[in-house]
XYZ file of C-alpha atoms in Angstrom:
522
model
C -22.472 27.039 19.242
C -24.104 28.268 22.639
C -23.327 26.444 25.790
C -25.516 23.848 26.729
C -28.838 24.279 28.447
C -31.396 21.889 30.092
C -35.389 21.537 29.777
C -37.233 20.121 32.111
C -40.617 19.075 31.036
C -42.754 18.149 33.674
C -47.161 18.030 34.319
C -46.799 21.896 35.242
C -45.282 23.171 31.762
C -41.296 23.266 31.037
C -38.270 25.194 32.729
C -34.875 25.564 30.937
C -31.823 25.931 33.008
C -28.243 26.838 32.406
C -25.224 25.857 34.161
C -23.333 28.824 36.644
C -20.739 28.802 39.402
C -22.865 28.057 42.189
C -24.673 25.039 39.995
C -27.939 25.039 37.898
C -29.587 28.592 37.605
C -33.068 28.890 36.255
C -33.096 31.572 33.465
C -36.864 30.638 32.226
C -40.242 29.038 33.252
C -43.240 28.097 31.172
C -46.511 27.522 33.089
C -48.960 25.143 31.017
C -52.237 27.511 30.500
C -54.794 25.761 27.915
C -51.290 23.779 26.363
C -49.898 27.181 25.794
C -46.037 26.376 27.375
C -44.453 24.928 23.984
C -46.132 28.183 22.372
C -44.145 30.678 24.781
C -40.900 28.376 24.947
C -40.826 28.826 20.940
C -41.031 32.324 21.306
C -38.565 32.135 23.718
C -36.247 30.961 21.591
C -36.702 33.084 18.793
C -34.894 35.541 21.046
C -32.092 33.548 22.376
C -30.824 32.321 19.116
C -27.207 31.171 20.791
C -28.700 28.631 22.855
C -27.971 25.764 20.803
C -27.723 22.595 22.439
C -30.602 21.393 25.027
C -30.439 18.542 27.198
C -34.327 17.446 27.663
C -35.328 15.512 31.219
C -38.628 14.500 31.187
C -40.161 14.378 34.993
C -43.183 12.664 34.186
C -45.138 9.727 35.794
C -45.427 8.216 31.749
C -42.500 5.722 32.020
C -43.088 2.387 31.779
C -40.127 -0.899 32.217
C -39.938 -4.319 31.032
C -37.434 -6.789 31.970
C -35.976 -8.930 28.910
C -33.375 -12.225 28.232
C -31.810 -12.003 24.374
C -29.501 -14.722 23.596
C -25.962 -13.521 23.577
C -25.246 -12.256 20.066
C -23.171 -10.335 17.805
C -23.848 -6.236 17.851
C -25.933 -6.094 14.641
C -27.939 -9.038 15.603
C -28.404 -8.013 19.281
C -29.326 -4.607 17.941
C -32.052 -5.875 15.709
C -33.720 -8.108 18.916
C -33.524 -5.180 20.526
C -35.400 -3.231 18.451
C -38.103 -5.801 18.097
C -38.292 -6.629 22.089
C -39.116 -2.553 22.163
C -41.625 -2.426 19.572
C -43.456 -5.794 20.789
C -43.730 -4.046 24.803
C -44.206 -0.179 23.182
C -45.840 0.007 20.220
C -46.703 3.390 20.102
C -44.395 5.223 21.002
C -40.912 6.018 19.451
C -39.039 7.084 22.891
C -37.906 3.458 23.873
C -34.324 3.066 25.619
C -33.364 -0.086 26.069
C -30.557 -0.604 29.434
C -28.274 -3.247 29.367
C -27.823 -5.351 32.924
C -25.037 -7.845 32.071
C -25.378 -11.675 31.978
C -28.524 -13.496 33.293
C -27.517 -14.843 36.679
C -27.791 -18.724 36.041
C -27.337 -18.351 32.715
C -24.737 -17.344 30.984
C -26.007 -17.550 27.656
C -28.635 -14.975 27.815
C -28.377 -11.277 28.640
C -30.430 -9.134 30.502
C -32.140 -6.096 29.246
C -34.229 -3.083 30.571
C -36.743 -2.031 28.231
C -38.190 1.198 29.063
C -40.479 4.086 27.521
C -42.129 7.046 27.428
C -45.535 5.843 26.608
C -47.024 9.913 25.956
C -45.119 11.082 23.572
C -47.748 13.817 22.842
C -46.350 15.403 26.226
C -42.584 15.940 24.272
C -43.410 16.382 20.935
C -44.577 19.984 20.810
C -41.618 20.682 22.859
C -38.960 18.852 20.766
C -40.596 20.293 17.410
C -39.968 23.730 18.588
C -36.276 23.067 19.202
C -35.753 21.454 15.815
C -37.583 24.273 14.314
C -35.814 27.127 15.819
C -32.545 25.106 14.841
C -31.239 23.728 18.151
C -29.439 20.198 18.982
C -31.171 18.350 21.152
C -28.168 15.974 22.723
C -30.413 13.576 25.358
C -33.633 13.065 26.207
C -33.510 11.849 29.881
C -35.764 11.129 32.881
C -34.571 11.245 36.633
C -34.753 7.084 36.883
C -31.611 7.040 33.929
C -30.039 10.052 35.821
C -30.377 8.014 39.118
C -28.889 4.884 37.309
C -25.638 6.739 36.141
C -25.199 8.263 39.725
C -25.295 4.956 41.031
C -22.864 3.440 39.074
C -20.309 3.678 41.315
C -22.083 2.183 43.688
C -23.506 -0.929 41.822
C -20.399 -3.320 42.558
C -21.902 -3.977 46.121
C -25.182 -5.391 44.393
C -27.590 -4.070 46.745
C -31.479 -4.119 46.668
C -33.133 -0.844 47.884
C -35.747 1.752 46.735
C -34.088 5.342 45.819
C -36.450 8.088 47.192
C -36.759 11.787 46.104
C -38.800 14.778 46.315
C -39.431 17.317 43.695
C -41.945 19.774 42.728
C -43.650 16.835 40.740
C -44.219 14.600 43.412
C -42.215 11.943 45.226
C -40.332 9.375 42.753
C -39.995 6.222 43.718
C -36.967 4.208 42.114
C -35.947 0.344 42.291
C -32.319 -0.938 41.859
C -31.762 -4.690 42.124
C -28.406 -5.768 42.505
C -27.314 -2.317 42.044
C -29.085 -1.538 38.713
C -32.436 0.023 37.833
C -34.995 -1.909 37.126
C -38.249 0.208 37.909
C -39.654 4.005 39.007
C -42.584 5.423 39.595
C -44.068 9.114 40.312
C -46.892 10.083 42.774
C -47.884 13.126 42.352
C -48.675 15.986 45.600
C -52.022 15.811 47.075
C -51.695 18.825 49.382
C -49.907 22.089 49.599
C -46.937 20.910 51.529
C -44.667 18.712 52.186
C -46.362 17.545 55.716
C -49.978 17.519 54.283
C -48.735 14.986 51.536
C -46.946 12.464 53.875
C -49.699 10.315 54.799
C -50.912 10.396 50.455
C -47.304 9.377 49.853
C -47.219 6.481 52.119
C -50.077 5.323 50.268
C -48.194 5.492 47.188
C -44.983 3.502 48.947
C -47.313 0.793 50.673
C -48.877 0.543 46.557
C -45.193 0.399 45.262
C -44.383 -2.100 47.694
C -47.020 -4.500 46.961
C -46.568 -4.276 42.967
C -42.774 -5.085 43.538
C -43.126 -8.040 45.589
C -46.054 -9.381 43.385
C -43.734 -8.953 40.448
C -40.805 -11.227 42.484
C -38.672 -7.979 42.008
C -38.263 -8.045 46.017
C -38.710 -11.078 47.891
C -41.721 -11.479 50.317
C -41.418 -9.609 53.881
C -40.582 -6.014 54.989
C -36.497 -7.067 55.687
C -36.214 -7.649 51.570
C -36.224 -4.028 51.278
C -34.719 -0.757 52.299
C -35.301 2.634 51.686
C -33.464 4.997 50.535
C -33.931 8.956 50.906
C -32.638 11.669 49.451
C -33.028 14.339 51.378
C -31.908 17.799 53.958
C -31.159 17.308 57.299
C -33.701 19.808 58.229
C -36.884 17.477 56.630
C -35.860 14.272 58.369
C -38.066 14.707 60.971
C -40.891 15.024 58.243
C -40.006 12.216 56.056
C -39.518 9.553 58.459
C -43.246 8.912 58.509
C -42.569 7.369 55.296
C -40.621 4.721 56.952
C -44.390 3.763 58.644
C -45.899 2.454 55.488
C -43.829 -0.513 54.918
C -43.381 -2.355 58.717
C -39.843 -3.005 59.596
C -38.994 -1.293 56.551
C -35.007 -0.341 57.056
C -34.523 3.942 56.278
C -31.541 5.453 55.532
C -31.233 9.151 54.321
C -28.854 10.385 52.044
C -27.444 13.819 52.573
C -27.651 16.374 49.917
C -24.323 17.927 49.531
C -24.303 21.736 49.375
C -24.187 22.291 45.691
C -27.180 20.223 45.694
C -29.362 21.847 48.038
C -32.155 23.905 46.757
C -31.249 27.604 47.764
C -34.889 28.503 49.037
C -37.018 26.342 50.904
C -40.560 25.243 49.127
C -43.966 24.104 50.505
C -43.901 21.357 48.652
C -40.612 19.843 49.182
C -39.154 22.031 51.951
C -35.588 21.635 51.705
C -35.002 18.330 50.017
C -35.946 19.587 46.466
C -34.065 16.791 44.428
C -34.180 18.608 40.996
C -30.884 20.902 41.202
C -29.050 17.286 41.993
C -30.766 15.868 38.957
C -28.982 18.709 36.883
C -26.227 18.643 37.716
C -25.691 15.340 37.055
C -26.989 15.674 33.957
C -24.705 18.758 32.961
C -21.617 17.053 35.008
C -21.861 12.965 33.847
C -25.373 12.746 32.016
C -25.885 8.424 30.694
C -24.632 7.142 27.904
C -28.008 5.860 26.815
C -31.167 8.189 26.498
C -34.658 7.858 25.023
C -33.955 10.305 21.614
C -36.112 8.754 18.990
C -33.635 7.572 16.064
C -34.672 10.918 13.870
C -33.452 12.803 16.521
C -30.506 10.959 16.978
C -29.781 11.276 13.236
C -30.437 15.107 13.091
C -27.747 15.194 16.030
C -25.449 13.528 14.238
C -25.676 16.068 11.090
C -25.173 18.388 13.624
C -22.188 17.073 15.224
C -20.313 16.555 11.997
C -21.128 20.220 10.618
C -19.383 21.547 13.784
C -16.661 19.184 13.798
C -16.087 20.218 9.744
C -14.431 23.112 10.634
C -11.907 21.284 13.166
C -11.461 18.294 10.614
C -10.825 21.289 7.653
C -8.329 23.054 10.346
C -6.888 20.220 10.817
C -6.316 18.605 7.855
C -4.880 22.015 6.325
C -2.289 22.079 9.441
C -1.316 18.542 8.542
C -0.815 20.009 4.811
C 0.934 22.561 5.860
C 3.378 20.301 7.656
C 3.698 18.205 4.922
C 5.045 21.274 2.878
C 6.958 22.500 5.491
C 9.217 19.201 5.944
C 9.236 18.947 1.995
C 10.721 22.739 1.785
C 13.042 21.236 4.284
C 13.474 18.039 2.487
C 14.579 20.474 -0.725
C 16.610 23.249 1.418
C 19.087 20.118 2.332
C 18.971 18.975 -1.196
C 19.753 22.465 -2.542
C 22.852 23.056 -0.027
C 23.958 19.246 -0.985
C 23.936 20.037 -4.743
C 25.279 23.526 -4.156
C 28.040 21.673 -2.037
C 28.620 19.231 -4.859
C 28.728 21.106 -7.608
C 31.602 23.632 -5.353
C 33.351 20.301 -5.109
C 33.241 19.529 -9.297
C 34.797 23.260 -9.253
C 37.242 22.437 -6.990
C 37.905 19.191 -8.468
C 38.189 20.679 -12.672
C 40.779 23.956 -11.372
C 42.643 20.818 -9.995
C 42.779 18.965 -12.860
C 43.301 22.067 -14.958
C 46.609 22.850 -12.734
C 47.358 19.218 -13.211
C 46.642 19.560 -16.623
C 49.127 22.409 -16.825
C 51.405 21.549 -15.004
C 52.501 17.907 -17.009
C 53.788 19.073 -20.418
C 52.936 15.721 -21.719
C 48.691 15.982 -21.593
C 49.044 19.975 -22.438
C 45.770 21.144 -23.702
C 46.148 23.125 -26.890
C 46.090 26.523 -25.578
C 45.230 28.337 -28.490
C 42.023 26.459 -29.343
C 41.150 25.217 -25.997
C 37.170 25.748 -27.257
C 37.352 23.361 -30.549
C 39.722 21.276 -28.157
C 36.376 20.290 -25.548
C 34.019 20.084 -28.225
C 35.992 17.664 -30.249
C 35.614 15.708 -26.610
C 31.947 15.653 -26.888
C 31.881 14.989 -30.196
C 33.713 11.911 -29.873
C 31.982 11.279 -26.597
C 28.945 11.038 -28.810
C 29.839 8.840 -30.843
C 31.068 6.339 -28.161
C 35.043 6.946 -28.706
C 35.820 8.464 -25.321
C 38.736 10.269 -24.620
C 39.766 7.336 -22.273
C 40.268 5.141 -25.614
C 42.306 7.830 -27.036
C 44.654 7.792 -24.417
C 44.852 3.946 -24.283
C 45.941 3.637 -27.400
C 48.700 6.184 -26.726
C 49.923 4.756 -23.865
C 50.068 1.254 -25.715
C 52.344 2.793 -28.058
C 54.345 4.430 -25.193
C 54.626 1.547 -23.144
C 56.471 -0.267 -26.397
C 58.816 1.771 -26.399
C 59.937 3.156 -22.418
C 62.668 5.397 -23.462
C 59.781 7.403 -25.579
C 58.593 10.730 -23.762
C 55.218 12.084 -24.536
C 56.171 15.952 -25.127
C 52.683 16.900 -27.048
C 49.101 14.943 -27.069
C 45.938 15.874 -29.202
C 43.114 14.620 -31.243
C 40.497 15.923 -33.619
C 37.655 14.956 -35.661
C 38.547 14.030 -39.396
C 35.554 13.795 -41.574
C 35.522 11.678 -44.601
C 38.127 11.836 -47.597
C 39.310 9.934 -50.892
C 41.642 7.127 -49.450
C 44.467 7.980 -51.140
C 45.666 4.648 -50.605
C 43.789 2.656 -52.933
C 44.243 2.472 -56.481
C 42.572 4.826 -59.153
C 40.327 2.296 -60.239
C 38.496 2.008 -56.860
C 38.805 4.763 -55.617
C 36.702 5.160 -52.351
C 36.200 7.437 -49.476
C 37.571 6.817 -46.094
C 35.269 6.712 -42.910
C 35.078 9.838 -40.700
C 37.685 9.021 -37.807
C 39.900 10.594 -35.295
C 43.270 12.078 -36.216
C 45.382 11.544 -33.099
C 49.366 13.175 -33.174
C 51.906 12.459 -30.730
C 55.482 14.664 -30.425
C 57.619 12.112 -28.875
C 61.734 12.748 -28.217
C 64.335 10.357 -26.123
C 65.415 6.973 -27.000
C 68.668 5.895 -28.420
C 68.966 6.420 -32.330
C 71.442 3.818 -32.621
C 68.875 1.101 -31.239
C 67.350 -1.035 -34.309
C 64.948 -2.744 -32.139
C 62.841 0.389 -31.552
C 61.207 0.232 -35.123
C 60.520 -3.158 -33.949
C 58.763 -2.373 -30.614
C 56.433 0.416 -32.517
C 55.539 -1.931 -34.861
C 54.394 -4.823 -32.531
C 52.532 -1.911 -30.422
C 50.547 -0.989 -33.709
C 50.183 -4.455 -34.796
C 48.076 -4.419 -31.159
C 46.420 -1.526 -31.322
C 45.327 -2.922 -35.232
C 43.906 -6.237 -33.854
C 41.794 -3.934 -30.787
C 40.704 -1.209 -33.279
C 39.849 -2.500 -37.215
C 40.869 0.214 -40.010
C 43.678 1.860 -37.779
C 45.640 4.292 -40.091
C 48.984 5.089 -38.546
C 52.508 7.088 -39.651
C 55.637 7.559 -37.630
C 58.150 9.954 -38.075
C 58.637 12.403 -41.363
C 57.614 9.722 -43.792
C 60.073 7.428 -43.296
C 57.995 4.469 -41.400
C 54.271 4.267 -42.514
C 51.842 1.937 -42.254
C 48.095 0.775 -42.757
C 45.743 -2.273 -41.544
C 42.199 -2.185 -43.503
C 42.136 -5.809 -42.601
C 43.848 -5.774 -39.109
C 47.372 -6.305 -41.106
C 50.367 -3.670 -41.127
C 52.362 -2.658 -44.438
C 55.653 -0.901 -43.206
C 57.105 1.428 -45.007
C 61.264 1.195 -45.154
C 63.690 -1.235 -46.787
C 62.347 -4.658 -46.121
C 60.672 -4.745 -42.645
C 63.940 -3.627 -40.778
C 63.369 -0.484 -38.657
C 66.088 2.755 -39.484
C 67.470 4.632 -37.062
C 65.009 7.434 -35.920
C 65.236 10.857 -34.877
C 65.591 12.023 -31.474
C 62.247 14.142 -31.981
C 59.435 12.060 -33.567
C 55.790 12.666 -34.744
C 53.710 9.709 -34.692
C 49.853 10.171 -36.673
C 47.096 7.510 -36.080
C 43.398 7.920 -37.781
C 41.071 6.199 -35.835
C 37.837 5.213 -37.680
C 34.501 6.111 -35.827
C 31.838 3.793 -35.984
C 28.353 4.684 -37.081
C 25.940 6.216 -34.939
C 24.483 3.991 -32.827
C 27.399 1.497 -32.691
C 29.654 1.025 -30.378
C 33.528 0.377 -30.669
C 35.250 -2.585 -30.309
C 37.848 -3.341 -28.037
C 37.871 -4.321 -24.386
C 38.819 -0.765 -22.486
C 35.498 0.747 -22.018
């Protein structure tokens, strides 16, 4: 979208300016011939399709003010008295602005309002309907009393009562602040040719202006209740101060123009104290918040706004997506060097317990089948026997007897086989269970007691773990518990004298799938 440019719409036709170094620079001016100007300024723009947002001041005598009291009120409700206030004072006309002036003085219940209007809209129209046609935004529609308000913001803290005057090309405006805010303007057009010829018409005008105020009560009664205000060059002082004639004992002051305010040529009509450059470039530099656009306007400018905000609000919603991603592929770079750092330490930690493994003779893993050796772990993993409970058992039975030495450890699966056990006439299968075989040596053959201390061990391990099957040594001690009781094999009970090498064989039932096993190591 272009940069911005301004119209001004005045009684003589329409002039668009755009902003330079050296302040407002005229690039086009439409003379009003038979209402031919909006004609030529659509052309126009046909040509200049970059130009796409136009500020629109409207310089013309057609602006009317009221002065209103609402009752202090929420924002919708103050909204919708505000809009009724307007159309009860300007009925026919859709360019209504309405000013807010603070709290009443006196009563602080009630706020006070400046209702104002364009009362001709047929002078804007064809203007405005060839910039929506040709596609343009228009962002205000101002006159030189709002542009005069803003400027004297600053200003309005010292509550002052004067009349602001200006000259332009359109005649001499006339504008009222009370207490430091606006509250009326009015144009009088040239009479003459120049700026001297039109003094004594123009004094006229102020003596009229005068009058209407104080019959209004908007300046109290007497020529000290007021004091005017010019804006003007040095060089047209001389001129002007006839003005200060038509009120008696009227107070002037004149307020320089600065230099990027000054017109650059000198005109008849308003010498060097043309006030319209200063208009513009307060309205390209701080123009008011409030303007008269009519609400379809102000809509269209909205659409407008959005559509060229999309792109930012697509930009930057992708960059904040992009962001996102970036801190998750972060997020999942750390995660990947964590895992890669804990699996390297599961590496290091199985060779450790391999070496460890290796290196103790008594938990040797069978070297030959070391493959049928880790899936008989998982199989018995599966079916909730863990090789933890394998290994408590064993070293229940070791810890009976301390002079034992574990020389050879290991398990497999056993599936299901005629218990040989049981008489012929019920004959049955035993349950799949784990065969476990320990090579034990050590211990003192000579010592009775160490039958004794097996057989209270596996009396133990019976109570923890129902349907234990067990045999020690080559036959000679044997024993079974279906029902948590052991038979011993032997001459009544008393343990014999074993060998120094010993091969003890337990079967371990497994319990269905699904089931857990009993027992209190987990």
């Amino acid at each position: 979208m272009g940069k911005k440019r301004i119209l001004v719409i005045d009684g003589s036709g329409g002039e668009v300016f755009a902003s330079g170094h050296d302040g407002p620079v005229l690039e086009q001016r439409f003379e009003t011939r038979a209402g031919t100007a909006p004609e030529h300024f659509d052309q126009w723009l046909q040509t200049h399709p970059t130009h796409g947002q136009f500020i629109v001041i409207a310089d013309l005598a057609d602006e009317r003010f009221a002065l209103e009291h609402i009752p202090r009120a929420g924002l919708g409700d103050a909204r919708a008295m505000t809009r009724r206030r307007l159309q009860q004072h300007f009925p026919d006309t859709a360019f209504t602005v309405a000013v807010p002036l603070g709290r009443q003085a006196g009563q602080p219940r009630l706020d006070a309002l400046l209702l104002a209007a364009l009362t001709r809209p047929a002078m804007l129209e064809p203007w405005l309907r060839a910039l929506t046609d040709a596609g343009k935004v228009i962002t205000r529609v101002l006159t030189p009393a709002l542009l005069f308000d803003q400027w004297q913001r600053p200003a309005s803290r010292k509550r002052d009562t004067f009349l602001l005057i200006n000259i332009t090309r359109t005649g001499m405006r006339q504008t009222l602040f009370v207490d430091g805010r606006l509250r009326f303007s009015r144009l009088a057009p040239p009479r003459a040719a120049t700026l001297r010829e039109c003094m004594a018409a123009y004094a006229n005008e102020l003596a009229q202006t005068h009058a209407y105020l104080t019959a209004q009560h908007w300046i109290g009664h007497g020529a000290s209740a007021l004091t005017l205000k010019l804006l003007a060059d040095t060089a047209d002082h001389a001129t002007l101060v006839a003005l200060a004639n038509a009120i008696e004992g009227a107070e002037l002051d004149f307020l320089p123009l600065d230099g990027w305010a000054r017109p650059r040529h000198a005109d008849p009509l308003t010498g060097h104290s043309d006030a319209r450059p200063f208009m513009l470039r307060q309205a390209f530099k701080c123009p008011p918040a409030v303007d008269y656009t009519p609400p379809a306007l102000k809509a269209r400018r909205k659409q407008t706004q959005v559509r060229a905000a999309l792109p930012w609000i697509v930009g930057a919603s992708y960059a904040g997506l992009l962001l996102a991603i970036g801190a998750e592929w972060l997020t999942l770079q750390k995660l990947q060097q964590e895992d890669a750092r804990i699996q390297s330490a599961a590496v290091a930690t199985r060779q450790e317990l391999d070496r460890l493994q290796q290196a103790d003779t008594a938990l040797a893993v069978p070297t030959t089948d070391a493959a049928a050796w880790v899936e008989t772990i998982s199989a018995l993993e599966g079916r909730s026997v863990t090789p933890a409970l394998v290994m408590h058992l064993v070293s229940q039975i070791m810890e009976a007897v301390p002079a034992w030495r574990l020389e050879r450890l290991r398990w497999a699966l056993q599936p299901a086989s005629p218990d040989s056990g049981e008489s012929s006439h019920r004959a049955s299968s035993l349950p799949p269970s784990v065969a476990i075989e320990l090579e034990t040596s050590g211990g003192n053959p000579h010592i009775a007691d160490t039958g004794a201390d097996v057989r209270h061990a596996l009396e133990l391990a019976a109570e923890r773990h129902p349907g234990l099957v067990f045999t020690i040594g080559e036959g000679r001690l044997s024993a079974r518990a279906p029902d948590n009781r052991l038979a011993m094999a032997g001459d009544d009970g008393n343990s014999r004298a074993n060998a120094p090498h010993r091969r003890l064989s337990l079967h371990l039932p497994l319990p269905a799938p699904g089931q857990t096993t009993e027992g209190d190591d987990e």
